[in-house]
PDB file of C-alpha atoms in Angstrom:
ATOM      1  CA  UNK A   1      -7.585 -66.113  11.421  1.00  0.00           C
ATOM      2  CA  UNK A   2      -8.483 -68.615   8.761  1.00  0.00           C
ATOM      3  CA  UNK A   3      -6.995 -72.038   9.502  1.00  0.00           C
ATOM      4  CA  UNK A   4      -7.755 -72.249  13.254  1.00  0.00           C
ATOM      5  CA  UNK A   5     -11.544 -71.407  12.840  1.00  0.00           C
ATOM      6  CA  UNK A   6     -11.679 -74.039  10.077  1.00  0.00           C
ATOM      7  CA  UNK A   7     -10.031 -76.569  12.349  1.00  0.00           C
ATOM      8  CA  UNK A   8     -12.414 -75.744  15.178  1.00  0.00           C
ATOM      9  CA  UNK A   9     -15.566 -76.066  13.010  1.00  0.00           C
ATOM     10  CA  UNK A  10     -14.528 -79.250  11.256  1.00  0.00           C
ATOM     11  CA  UNK A  11     -13.408 -80.616  14.684  1.00  0.00           C
ATOM     12  CA  UNK A  12     -16.977 -80.148  15.987  1.00  0.00           C
ATOM     13  CA  UNK A  13     -18.197 -82.043  12.930  1.00  0.00           C
ATOM     14  CA  UNK A  14     -15.896 -84.916  13.922  1.00  0.00           C
ATOM     15  CA  UNK A  15     -17.117 -84.821  17.524  1.00  0.00           C
ATOM     16  CA  UNK A  16     -20.868 -84.867  16.765  1.00  0.00           C
ATOM     17  CA  UNK A  17     -20.900 -86.809  13.564  1.00  0.00           C
ATOM     18  CA  UNK A  18     -21.753 -90.047  15.409  1.00  0.00           C
ATOM     19  CA  UNK A  19     -25.037 -88.682  16.792  1.00  0.00           C
ATOM     20  CA  UNK A  20     -28.017 -89.330  14.517  1.00  0.00           C
ATOM     21  CA  UNK A  21     -29.927 -86.347  15.889  1.00  0.00           C
ATOM     22  CA  UNK A  22     -27.207 -83.959  14.689  1.00  0.00           C
ATOM     23  CA  UNK A  23     -28.082 -84.521  10.984  1.00  0.00           C
ATOM     24  CA  UNK A  24     -24.300 -84.004  10.259  1.00  0.00           C
ATOM     25  CA  UNK A  25     -23.973 -87.474   8.835  1.00  0.00           C
ATOM     26  CA  UNK A  26     -25.962 -86.233   5.882  1.00  0.00           C
ATOM     27  CA  UNK A  27     -22.914 -84.227   4.831  1.00  0.00           C
ATOM     28  CA  UNK A  28     -20.577 -87.165   4.811  1.00  0.00           C
ATOM     29  CA  UNK A  29     -17.482 -87.598   7.010  1.00  0.00           C
ATOM     30  CA  UNK A  30     -15.024 -87.609   4.049  1.00  0.00           C
ATOM     31  CA  UNK A  31     -15.446 -83.887   3.247  1.00  0.00           C
ATOM     32  CA  UNK A  32     -14.812 -82.819   6.824  1.00  0.00           C
ATOM     33  CA  UNK A  33     -11.890 -85.260   7.116  1.00  0.00           C
ATOM     34  CA  UNK A  34     -10.093 -83.850   4.057  1.00  0.00           C
ATOM     35  CA  UNK A  35     -10.610 -80.276   5.180  1.00  0.00           C
ATOM     36  CA  UNK A  36      -9.466 -81.008   8.726  1.00  0.00           C
ATOM     37  CA  UNK A  37      -6.416 -82.865   7.529  1.00  0.00           C
ATOM     38  CA  UNK A  38      -5.383 -80.106   5.144  1.00  0.00           C
ATOM     39  CA  UNK A  39      -5.843 -77.634   7.971  1.00  0.00           C
ATOM     40  CA  UNK A  40      -3.562 -79.697  10.172  1.00  0.00           C
ATOM     41  CA  UNK A  41      -0.813 -79.721   7.543  1.00  0.00           C
ATOM     42  CA  UNK A  42      -1.285 -75.925   7.073  1.00  0.00           C
ATOM     43  CA  UNK A  43      -0.837 -75.373  10.863  1.00  0.00           C
ATOM     44  CA  UNK A  44       2.227 -77.620  10.850  1.00  0.00           C
ATOM     45  CA  UNK A  45       3.754 -75.604   7.983  1.00  0.00           C
ATOM     46  CA  UNK A  46       2.848 -72.371   9.834  1.00  0.00           C
ATOM     47  CA  UNK A  47       4.769 -73.594  12.947  1.00  0.00           C
ATOM     48  CA  UNK A  48       7.802 -74.766  10.998  1.00  0.00           C
ATOM     49  CA  UNK A  49       8.049 -71.499   8.992  1.00  0.00           C
ATOM     50  CA  UNK A  50       7.748 -69.341  12.116  1.00  0.00           C
ATOM     51  CA  UNK A  51      10.266 -71.333  14.119  1.00  0.00           C
ATOM     52  CA  UNK A  52      12.641 -70.954  11.136  1.00  0.00           C
ATOM     53  CA  UNK A  53      12.008 -67.185  11.025  1.00  0.00           C
ATOM     54  CA  UNK A  54      13.096 -66.818  14.621  1.00  0.00           C
ATOM     55  CA  UNK A  55      16.631 -67.855  13.546  1.00  0.00           C
ATOM     56  CA  UNK A  56      16.964 -65.292  10.748  1.00  0.00           C
ATOM     57  CA  UNK A  57      18.152 -62.387  12.973  1.00  0.00           C
ATOM     58  CA  UNK A  58      21.745 -61.141  13.268  1.00  0.00           C
ATOM     59  CA  UNK A  59      22.356 -64.218  15.403  1.00  0.00           C
ATOM     60  CA  UNK A  60      20.285 -67.421  15.741  1.00  0.00           C
ATOM     61  CA  UNK A  61      18.754 -66.373  19.106  1.00  0.00           C
ATOM     62  CA  UNK A  62      18.562 -62.598  18.637  1.00  0.00           C
ATOM     63  CA  UNK A  63      14.881 -62.673  17.472  1.00  0.00           C
ATOM     64  CA  UNK A  64      13.908 -65.081  20.228  1.00  0.00           C
ATOM     65  CA  UNK A  65      15.546 -62.796  22.773  1.00  0.00           C
ATOM     66  CA  UNK A  66      13.570 -59.838  21.273  1.00  0.00           C
ATOM     67  CA  UNK A  67      10.312 -61.846  21.694  1.00  0.00           C
ATOM     68  CA  UNK A  68      11.099 -62.378  25.358  1.00  0.00           C
ATOM     69  CA  UNK A  69      12.427 -58.923  26.238  1.00  0.00           C
ATOM     70  CA  UNK A  70      10.342 -56.867  23.800  1.00  0.00           C
ATOM     71  CA  UNK A  71      13.508 -55.118  22.458  1.00  0.00           C
ATOM     72  CA  UNK A  72      15.438 -55.733  19.271  1.00  0.00           C
ATOM     73  CA  UNK A  73      18.481 -53.892  17.914  1.00  0.00           C
ATOM     74  CA  UNK A  74      18.122 -53.178  14.208  1.00  0.00           C
ATOM     75  CA  UNK A  75      21.259 -52.317  12.267  1.00  0.00           C
ATOM     76  CA  UNK A  76      20.656 -49.624   9.603  1.00  0.00           C
ATOM     77  CA  UNK A  77      22.924 -48.689   6.717  1.00  0.00           C
ATOM     78  CA  UNK A  78      23.342 -45.008   7.624  1.00  0.00           C
ATOM     79  CA  UNK A  79      24.429 -43.966   4.115  1.00  0.00           C
ATOM     80  CA  UNK A  80      21.454 -45.768   2.560  1.00  0.00           C
ATOM     81  CA  UNK A  81      19.042 -44.252   5.150  1.00  0.00           C
ATOM     82  CA  UNK A  82      20.530 -40.795   4.511  1.00  0.00           C
ATOM     83  CA  UNK A  83      20.179 -41.057   0.796  1.00  0.00           C
ATOM     84  CA  UNK A  84      16.557 -42.199   1.192  1.00  0.00           C
ATOM     85  CA  UNK A  85      15.867 -39.339   3.560  1.00  0.00           C
ATOM     86  CA  UNK A  86      17.398 -36.822   1.159  1.00  0.00           C
ATOM     87  CA  UNK A  87      15.461 -38.219  -1.783  1.00  0.00           C
ATOM     88  CA  UNK A  88      12.202 -37.920   0.207  1.00  0.00           C
ATOM     89  CA  UNK A  89      13.134 -34.376   1.183  1.00  0.00           C
ATOM     90  CA  UNK A  90      13.801 -33.485  -2.446  1.00  0.00           C
ATOM     91  CA  UNK A  91      10.534 -34.971  -3.653  1.00  0.00           C
ATOM     92  CA  UNK A  92       8.516 -33.234  -1.008  1.00  0.00           C
ATOM     93  CA  UNK A  93      10.422 -29.863  -1.097  1.00  0.00           C
ATOM     94  CA  UNK A  94       8.784 -26.623  -2.105  1.00  0.00           C
ATOM     95  CA  UNK A  95      11.998 -25.859  -3.986  1.00  0.00           C
ATOM     96  CA  UNK A  96      12.108 -27.052  -7.563  1.00  0.00           C
ATOM     97  CA  UNK A  97      14.765 -29.832  -8.055  1.00  0.00           C
ATOM     98  CA  UNK A  98      16.245 -30.573 -11.504  1.00  0.00           C
ATOM     99  CA  UNK A  99      18.993 -32.678 -12.937  1.00  0.00           C
ATOM    100  CA  UNK A 100      20.753 -32.272 -16.343  1.00  0.00           C
ATOM    101  CA  UNK A 101      23.170 -34.624 -18.059  1.00  0.00           C
ATOM    102  CA  UNK A 102      26.425 -33.727 -19.854  1.00  0.00           C
ATOM    103  CA  UNK A 103      24.530 -33.027 -23.054  1.00  0.00           C
ATOM    104  CA  UNK A 104      22.159 -30.544 -21.392  1.00  0.00           C
ATOM    105  CA  UNK A 105      19.251 -32.967 -21.404  1.00  0.00           C
ATOM    106  CA  UNK A 106      16.864 -32.803 -18.403  1.00  0.00           C
ATOM    107  CA  UNK A 107      16.897 -36.215 -16.759  1.00  0.00           C
ATOM    108  CA  UNK A 108      14.819 -35.522 -13.592  1.00  0.00           C
ATOM    109  CA  UNK A 109      12.612 -32.902 -11.905  1.00  0.00           C
ATOM    110  CA  UNK A 110      10.366 -32.923  -8.875  1.00  0.00           C
ATOM    111  CA  UNK A 111       6.741 -31.854  -8.504  1.00  0.00           C
ATOM    112  CA  UNK A 112       7.764 -28.404  -7.219  1.00  0.00           C
ATOM    113  CA  UNK A 113       9.793 -27.764 -10.350  1.00  0.00           C
ATOM    114  CA  UNK A 114       6.795 -28.752 -12.521  1.00  0.00           C
ATOM    115  CA  UNK A 115       4.523 -26.412 -10.566  1.00  0.00           C
ATOM    116  CA  UNK A 116       6.902 -23.502 -10.841  1.00  0.00           C
ATOM    117  CA  UNK A 117       7.196 -23.917 -14.607  1.00  0.00           C
ATOM    118  CA  UNK A 118       3.527 -24.703 -15.025  1.00  0.00           C
ATOM    119  CA  UNK A 119       3.863 -28.309 -16.377  1.00  0.00           C
ATOM    120  CA  UNK A 120       1.617 -31.194 -15.405  1.00  0.00           C
ATOM    121  CA  UNK A 121       3.868 -34.174 -15.919  1.00  0.00           C
ATOM    122  CA  UNK A 122       7.556 -35.107 -15.874  1.00  0.00           C
ATOM    123  CA  UNK A 123       7.012 -36.605 -19.372  1.00  0.00           C
ATOM    124  CA  UNK A 124       6.539 -33.071 -20.652  1.00  0.00           C
ATOM    125  CA  UNK A 125      10.104 -32.035 -19.761  1.00  0.00           C
ATOM    126  CA  UNK A 126      12.324 -35.071 -19.120  1.00  0.00           C
ATOM    127  CA  UNK A 127      14.394 -35.804 -22.248  1.00  0.00           C
ATOM    128  CA  UNK A 128      14.300 -32.212 -23.450  1.00  0.00           C
ATOM    129  CA  UNK A 129      17.245 -29.819 -23.723  1.00  0.00           C
ATOM    130  CA  UNK A 130      17.296 -27.257 -20.888  1.00  0.00           C
ATOM    131  CA  UNK A 131      17.190 -24.401 -23.316  1.00  0.00           C
ATOM    132  CA  UNK A 132      13.503 -24.865 -23.949  1.00  0.00           C
ATOM    133  CA  UNK A 133      12.779 -23.275 -20.584  1.00  0.00           C
ATOM    134  CA  UNK A 134      14.461 -19.972 -21.561  1.00  0.00           C
ATOM    135  CA  UNK A 135      13.753 -17.188 -23.936  1.00  0.00           C
ATOM    136  CA  UNK A 136      16.441 -16.649 -26.549  1.00  0.00           C
ATOM    137  CA  UNK A 137      17.649 -13.446 -24.922  1.00  0.00           C
ATOM    138  CA  UNK A 138      18.173 -15.278 -21.604  1.00  0.00           C
ATOM    139  CA  UNK A 139      19.655 -18.448 -23.091  1.00  0.00           C
ATOM    140  CA  UNK A 140      23.198 -17.211 -23.270  1.00  0.00           C
ATOM    141  CA  UNK A 141      23.204 -16.422 -19.512  1.00  0.00           C
ATOM    142  CA  UNK A 142      22.095 -19.939 -18.668  1.00  0.00           C
ATOM    143  CA  UNK A 143      24.614 -21.502 -21.073  1.00  0.00           C
ATOM    144  CA  UNK A 144      27.351 -19.626 -19.258  1.00  0.00           C
ATOM    145  CA  UNK A 145      26.141 -20.981 -15.903  1.00  0.00           C
ATOM    146  CA  UNK A 146      25.972 -24.581 -17.241  1.00  0.00           C
ATOM    147  CA  UNK A 147      29.491 -24.265 -18.690  1.00  0.00           C
ATOM    148  CA  UNK A 148      30.855 -23.055 -15.358  1.00  0.00           C
ATOM    149  CA  UNK A 149      29.182 -25.847 -13.360  1.00  0.00           C
ATOM    150  CA  UNK A 150      30.231 -28.528 -15.792  1.00  0.00           C
ATOM    151  CA  UNK A 151      33.746 -27.194 -15.187  1.00  0.00           C
ATOM    152  CA  UNK A 152      33.391 -27.768 -11.454  1.00  0.00           C
ATOM    153  CA  UNK A 153      31.992 -24.468 -10.145  1.00  0.00           C
ATOM    154  CA  UNK A 154      29.047 -24.218  -7.755  1.00  0.00           C
ATOM    155  CA  UNK A 155      26.337 -21.598  -8.122  1.00  0.00           C
ATOM    156  CA  UNK A 156      24.087 -20.332  -5.299  1.00  0.00           C
ATOM    157  CA  UNK A 157      21.176 -17.937  -5.320  1.00  0.00           C
ATOM    158  CA  UNK A 158      21.605 -16.593  -8.859  1.00  0.00           C
ATOM    159  CA  UNK A 159      18.510 -14.641  -9.987  1.00  0.00           C
ATOM    160  CA  UNK A 160      17.433 -15.800 -13.485  1.00  0.00           C
ATOM    161  CA  UNK A 161      14.423 -15.436 -15.809  1.00  0.00           C
ATOM    162  CA  UNK A 162      12.562 -18.576 -16.961  1.00  0.00           C
ATOM    163  CA  UNK A 163       9.914 -19.265 -19.650  1.00  0.00           C
ATOM    164  CA  UNK A 164       6.946 -21.156 -18.291  1.00  0.00           C
ATOM    165  CA  UNK A 165       4.756 -23.687 -20.015  1.00  0.00           C
ATOM    166  CA  UNK A 166       2.329 -20.860 -20.975  1.00  0.00           C
ATOM    167  CA  UNK A 167       5.203 -18.849 -22.547  1.00  0.00           C
ATOM    168  CA  UNK A 168       5.116 -16.238 -19.814  1.00  0.00           C
ATOM    169  CA  UNK A 169       8.313 -15.188 -18.021  1.00  0.00           C
ATOM    170  CA  UNK A 170       9.014 -15.703 -14.316  1.00  0.00           C
ATOM    171  CA  UNK A 171      11.871 -15.116 -11.955  1.00  0.00           C
ATOM    172  CA  UNK A 172      13.613 -17.599  -9.633  1.00  0.00           C
ATOM    173  CA  UNK A 173      16.825 -18.067  -7.657  1.00  0.00           C
ATOM    174  CA  UNK A 174      18.974 -20.785  -9.155  1.00  0.00           C
ATOM    175  CA  UNK A 175      21.491 -23.042  -7.423  1.00  0.00           C
ATOM    176  CA  UNK A 176      23.608 -25.488  -9.401  1.00  0.00           C
ATOM    177  CA  UNK A 177      26.210 -28.170  -8.455  1.00  0.00           C
ATOM    178  CA  UNK A 178      28.217 -30.660 -10.492  1.00  0.00           C
ATOM    179  CA  UNK A 179      27.004 -34.271 -10.400  1.00  0.00           C
ATOM    180  CA  UNK A 180      30.016 -36.540  -9.691  1.00  0.00           C
ATOM    181  CA  UNK A 181      29.809 -40.040 -11.173  1.00  0.00           C
ATOM    182  CA  UNK A 182      32.782 -42.456 -10.944  1.00  0.00           C
ATOM    183  CA  UNK A 183      35.038 -39.547 -10.013  1.00  0.00           C
ATOM    184  CA  UNK A 184      34.014 -37.497 -13.012  1.00  0.00           C
ATOM    185  CA  UNK A 185      31.521 -34.760 -13.628  1.00  0.00           C
ATOM    186  CA  UNK A 186      28.443 -36.365 -15.278  1.00  0.00           C
ATOM    187  CA  UNK A 187      26.003 -33.459 -15.218  1.00  0.00           C
ATOM    188  CA  UNK A 188      24.588 -30.892 -12.901  1.00  0.00           C
ATOM    189  CA  UNK A 189      21.729 -30.617 -10.474  1.00  0.00           C
ATOM    190  CA  UNK A 190      20.281 -28.028  -8.147  1.00  0.00           C
ATOM    191  CA  UNK A 191      17.174 -26.206  -6.923  1.00  0.00           C
ATOM    192  CA  UNK A 192      15.107 -23.220  -7.943  1.00  0.00           C
ATOM    193  CA  UNK A 193      13.078 -20.933  -5.660  1.00  0.00           C
ATOM    194  CA  UNK A 194      10.338 -18.832  -7.205  1.00  0.00           C
ATOM    195  CA  UNK A 195      10.704 -15.075  -6.531  1.00  0.00           C
ATOM    196  CA  UNK A 196       8.298 -13.747  -9.180  1.00  0.00           C
ATOM    197  CA  UNK A 197       5.713 -12.584  -6.643  1.00  0.00           C
ATOM    198  CA  UNK A 198       8.286 -11.172  -4.229  1.00  0.00           C
ATOM    199  CA  UNK A 199      10.285  -9.012  -6.663  1.00  0.00           C
ATOM    200  CA  UNK A 200       7.748  -6.196  -6.657  1.00  0.00           C
ATOM    201  CA  UNK A 201       7.575  -6.452  -2.878  1.00  0.00           C
ATOM    202  CA  UNK A 202      11.348  -6.301  -2.631  1.00  0.00           C
ATOM    203  CA  UNK A 203      11.307  -3.136  -4.735  1.00  0.00           C
ATOM    204  CA  UNK A 204       8.763  -1.577  -2.310  1.00  0.00           C
ATOM    205  CA  UNK A 205      11.015  -2.633   0.627  1.00  0.00           C
ATOM    206  CA  UNK A 206      13.966  -0.954  -1.080  1.00  0.00           C
ATOM    207  CA  UNK A 207      12.081   2.343  -1.259  1.00  0.00           C
ATOM    208  CA  UNK A 208      10.867   1.839   2.284  1.00  0.00           C
ATOM    209  CA  UNK A 209      14.497   1.452   3.436  1.00  0.00           C
ATOM    210  CA  UNK A 210      15.580   4.595   1.601  1.00  0.00           C
ATOM    211  CA  UNK A 211      12.847   6.530   3.416  1.00  0.00           C
ATOM    212  CA  UNK A 212      13.259   4.942   6.824  1.00  0.00           C
ATOM    213  CA  UNK A 213      14.716   6.397  10.012  1.00  0.00           C
ATOM    214  CA  UNK A 214      17.482   3.849   9.956  1.00  0.00           C
ATOM    215  CA  UNK A 215      20.591   4.922   8.003  1.00  0.00           C
ATOM    216  CA  UNK A 216      21.251   2.606   5.000  1.00  0.00           C
ATOM    217  CA  UNK A 217      24.689   2.386   3.343  1.00  0.00           C
ATOM    218  CA  UNK A 218      26.453   0.292   0.739  1.00  0.00           C
ATOM    219  CA  UNK A 219      30.184  -0.044   0.156  1.00  0.00           C
ATOM    220  CA  UNK A 220      32.006  -1.573  -2.750  1.00  0.00           C
ATOM    221  CA  UNK A 221      34.763  -4.124  -2.415  1.00  0.00           C
ATOM    222  CA  UNK A 222      37.322  -1.317  -1.876  1.00  0.00           C
ATOM    223  CA  UNK A 223      35.122  -0.024   0.983  1.00  0.00           C
ATOM    224  CA  UNK A 224      34.084   3.105  -0.855  1.00  0.00           C
ATOM    225  CA  UNK A 225      30.549   4.424  -0.389  1.00  0.00           C
ATOM    226  CA  UNK A 226      28.327   3.712  -3.367  1.00  0.00           C
ATOM    227  CA  UNK A 227      24.875   4.406  -1.868  1.00  0.00           C
ATOM    228  CA  UNK A 228      23.276   5.945   1.257  1.00  0.00           C
ATOM    229  CA  UNK A 229      19.776   6.998   2.175  1.00  0.00           C
ATOM    230  CA  UNK A 230      18.541  10.331   3.609  1.00  0.00           C
ATOM    231  CA  UNK A 231      18.589   8.999   7.142  1.00  0.00           C
ATOM    232  CA  UNK A 232      22.279   8.127   6.816  1.00  0.00           C
ATOM    233  CA  UNK A 233      23.057  11.671   5.523  1.00  0.00           C
ATOM    234  CA  UNK A 234      21.168  13.193   8.426  1.00  0.00           C
ATOM    235  CA  UNK A 235      22.987  11.079  10.970  1.00  0.00           C
ATOM    236  CA  UNK A 236      26.362  12.052   9.505  1.00  0.00           C
ATOM    237  CA  UNK A 237      25.243  15.624   8.960  1.00  0.00           C
ATOM    238  CA  UNK A 238      25.829  15.736   5.194  1.00  0.00           C
ATOM    239  CA  UNK A 239      23.565  17.653   2.841  1.00  0.00           C
ATOM    240  CA  UNK A 240      23.883  15.658  -0.324  1.00  0.00           C
ATOM    241  CA  UNK A 241      24.808  12.138  -1.390  1.00  0.00           C
ATOM    242  CA  UNK A 242      27.373  13.599  -3.784  1.00  0.00           C
ATOM    243  CA  UNK A 243      29.393  14.722  -0.782  1.00  0.00           C
ATOM    244  CA  UNK A 244      30.099  11.139   0.193  1.00  0.00           C
ATOM    245  CA  UNK A 245      29.642   8.817  -2.713  1.00  0.00           C
ATOM    246  CA  UNK A 246      32.902   7.498  -4.108  1.00  0.00           C
ATOM    247  CA  UNK A 247      34.753   8.295  -0.929  1.00  0.00           C
ATOM    248  CA  UNK A 248      36.386   5.748   1.450  1.00  0.00           C
ATOM    249  CA  UNK A 249      34.351   4.928   4.538  1.00  0.00           C
ATOM    250  CA  UNK A 250      37.293   6.209   6.669  1.00  0.00           C
ATOM    251  CA  UNK A 251      35.869   9.750   6.319  1.00  0.00           C
ATOM    252  CA  UNK A 252      33.130   8.621   8.742  1.00  0.00           C
ATOM    253  CA  UNK A 253      35.458   7.317  11.511  1.00  0.00           C
ATOM    254  CA  UNK A 254      37.811   8.689  14.113  1.00  0.00           C
ATOM    255  CA  UNK A 255      41.377   7.450  13.609  1.00  0.00           C
ATOM    256  CA  UNK A 256      41.083   5.445  16.904  1.00  0.00           C
ATOM    257  CA  UNK A 257      38.113   3.553  15.563  1.00  0.00           C
ATOM    258  CA  UNK A 258      39.247   3.033  11.995  1.00  0.00           C
ATOM    259  CA  UNK A 259      41.072  -0.279  12.408  1.00  0.00           C
ATOM    260  CA  UNK A 260      38.172  -1.789  14.252  1.00  0.00           C
ATOM    261  CA  UNK A 261      35.686  -0.802  11.548  1.00  0.00           C
ATOM    262  CA  UNK A 262      37.942  -2.029   8.796  1.00  0.00           C
ATOM    263  CA  UNK A 263      38.239  -5.384  10.586  1.00  0.00           C
ATOM    264  CA  UNK A 264      34.466  -5.683  10.662  1.00  0.00           C
ATOM    265  CA  UNK A 265      34.067  -4.833   6.968  1.00  0.00           C
ATOM    266  CA  UNK A 266      36.862  -7.235   5.971  1.00  0.00           C
ATOM    267  CA  UNK A 267      35.045 -10.104   7.704  1.00  0.00           C
ATOM    268  CA  UNK A 268      31.802  -9.203   5.872  1.00  0.00           C
ATOM    269  CA  UNK A 269      33.612  -9.272   2.542  1.00  0.00           C
ATOM    270  CA  UNK A 270      34.560 -12.819   3.340  1.00  0.00           C
ATOM    271  CA  UNK A 271      30.940 -13.781   3.925  1.00  0.00           C
ATOM    272  CA  UNK A 272      30.150 -13.039   7.533  1.00  0.00           C
ATOM    273  CA  UNK A 273      27.189 -10.997   8.811  1.00  0.00           C
ATOM    274  CA  UNK A 274      27.552  -8.496  11.630  1.00  0.00           C
ATOM    275  CA  UNK A 275      24.718  -7.074  13.688  1.00  0.00           C
ATOM    276  CA  UNK A 276      24.407  -4.811  16.768  1.00  0.00           C
ATOM    277  CA  UNK A 277      28.017  -3.599  16.716  1.00  0.00           C
ATOM    278  CA  UNK A 278      28.582  -0.389  18.720  1.00  0.00           C
ATOM    279  CA  UNK A 279      30.413   2.184  16.597  1.00  0.00           C
ATOM    280  CA  UNK A 280      31.522   5.716  17.051  1.00  0.00           C
ATOM    281  CA  UNK A 281      30.951   7.898  13.965  1.00  0.00           C
ATOM    282  CA  UNK A 282      32.588  11.106  12.872  1.00  0.00           C
ATOM    283  CA  UNK A 283      30.161  13.548  11.303  1.00  0.00           C
ATOM    284  CA  UNK A 284      30.884  16.162   8.594  1.00  0.00           C
ATOM    285  CA  UNK A 285      31.299  18.901  11.269  1.00  0.00           C
ATOM    286  CA  UNK A 286      33.785  16.806  13.193  1.00  0.00           C
ATOM    287  CA  UNK A 287      31.308  16.010  15.984  1.00  0.00           C
ATOM    288  CA  UNK A 288      30.833  12.418  17.010  1.00  0.00           C
ATOM    289  CA  UNK A 289      27.956  10.158  17.681  1.00  0.00           C
ATOM    290  CA  UNK A 290      27.159   6.575  18.656  1.00  0.00           C
ATOM    291  CA  UNK A 291      25.202   4.063  16.569  1.00  0.00           C
ATOM    292  CA  UNK A 292      24.587   0.336  16.264  1.00  0.00           C
ATOM    293  CA  UNK A 293      25.998  -1.056  13.049  1.00  0.00           C
ATOM    294  CA  UNK A 294      24.745  -4.020  11.000  1.00  0.00           C
ATOM    295  CA  UNK A 295      26.653  -5.273   7.931  1.00  0.00           C
ATOM    296  CA  UNK A 296      25.994  -7.996   5.370  1.00  0.00           C
ATOM    297  CA  UNK A 297      27.736  -9.150   2.240  1.00  0.00           C
ATOM    298  CA  UNK A 298      26.324  -7.542  -0.977  1.00  0.00           C
ATOM    299  CA  UNK A 299      26.055 -10.166  -3.655  1.00  0.00           C
ATOM    300  CA  UNK A 300      26.006  -9.784  -7.424  1.00  0.00           C
ATOM    301  CA  UNK A 301      25.198 -13.228  -8.790  1.00  0.00           C
ATOM    302  CA  UNK A 302      27.372 -15.657  -6.832  1.00  0.00           C
ATOM    303  CA  UNK A 303      30.051 -13.177  -5.874  1.00  0.00           C
ATOM    304  CA  UNK A 304      30.420 -10.738  -2.963  1.00  0.00           C
ATOM    305  CA  UNK A 305      30.822  -7.333  -4.401  1.00  0.00           C
ATOM    306  CA  UNK A 306      30.631  -5.212  -1.278  1.00  0.00           C
ATOM    307  CA  UNK A 307      28.978  -4.490   2.033  1.00  0.00           C
ATOM    308  CA  UNK A 308      25.586  -3.112   2.931  1.00  0.00           C
ATOM    309  CA  UNK A 309      23.667  -2.553   6.138  1.00  0.00           C
ATOM    310  CA  UNK A 310      22.012  -0.129   8.524  1.00  0.00           C
ATOM    311  CA  UNK A 311      23.007   2.196  11.335  1.00  0.00           C
ATOM    312  CA  UNK A 312      20.655   3.023  14.252  1.00  0.00           C
ATOM    313  CA  UNK A 313      21.500   6.162  16.267  1.00  0.00           C
ATOM    314  CA  UNK A 314      21.873   5.686  20.044  1.00  0.00           C
ATOM    315  CA  UNK A 315      23.813   8.890  20.813  1.00  0.00           C
ATOM    316  CA  UNK A 316      21.174   9.979  23.288  1.00  0.00           C
ATOM    317  CA  UNK A 317      21.892   6.969  25.489  1.00  0.00           C
ATOM    318  CA  UNK A 318      25.439   8.305  26.101  1.00  0.00           C
ATOM    319  CA  UNK A 319      24.545  11.856  26.992  1.00  0.00           C
ATOM    320  CA  UNK A 320      24.684  13.027  30.594  1.00  0.00           C
TER     321      UNK A 320
END
């Protein structure tokens, strides 16, 4: 774009310099000669460099072949590409990323973390001890989490209370994993998801569930009933919650269906989620009914402490 136009223009000066009517001889031939000669050397260097560059592929002729065919195979370090992709995903994530060293010092956070805590710059937090982001009453809980993770544990979806830049509290779900460096734990890292605005909504949803037409239930790890809603009582024909709370779920099943139900709940206690399972229930008056069962693990912190779910009555579909 630069050298060739210069060569063309100075070349025309050479061509028409000899004609008196062109007035070009007033400029002097030496100026054009120097510029034209330098341009020639620049073009020569351009050609040499580009011929050399055609040999720098995986093989001497691979780039030349790509010029002819229009295709070139590029070998990518998959691990390097994966790490780069993950880093970009972390930086652009809506989840707040953080990293802490063995001494509890924050060494890295992403923009989402800063936004959740209300800080403007990484310089405001990097280099500080993690405890500055907690009230004193919530500090012991976080210290316990850090101690567990530094010992090799992994934490997922733990609800915690934070202290923002303005001193106001907020709630988020915390995940934490050990950082392995040279085969040893060198710190911890993880993500936070803000749930401050959704907690009130979740409370409303809880009350909506309790008052819904679907039967809600919760079992502890021994499969004893610890909570039901009014719709559940109505489906099972009980008058009061006190009639069922603390009792084993087997009171709600025929003996022929007991093993099947226990198998379902045992799977849920191991982390599975069950939905749309057809179940026969035994009501308080020994009558039976049909319903669809859903069951999910009930978590307390990072541990499964029971089973909860819904039942939807479909008895009418099985009547003559």
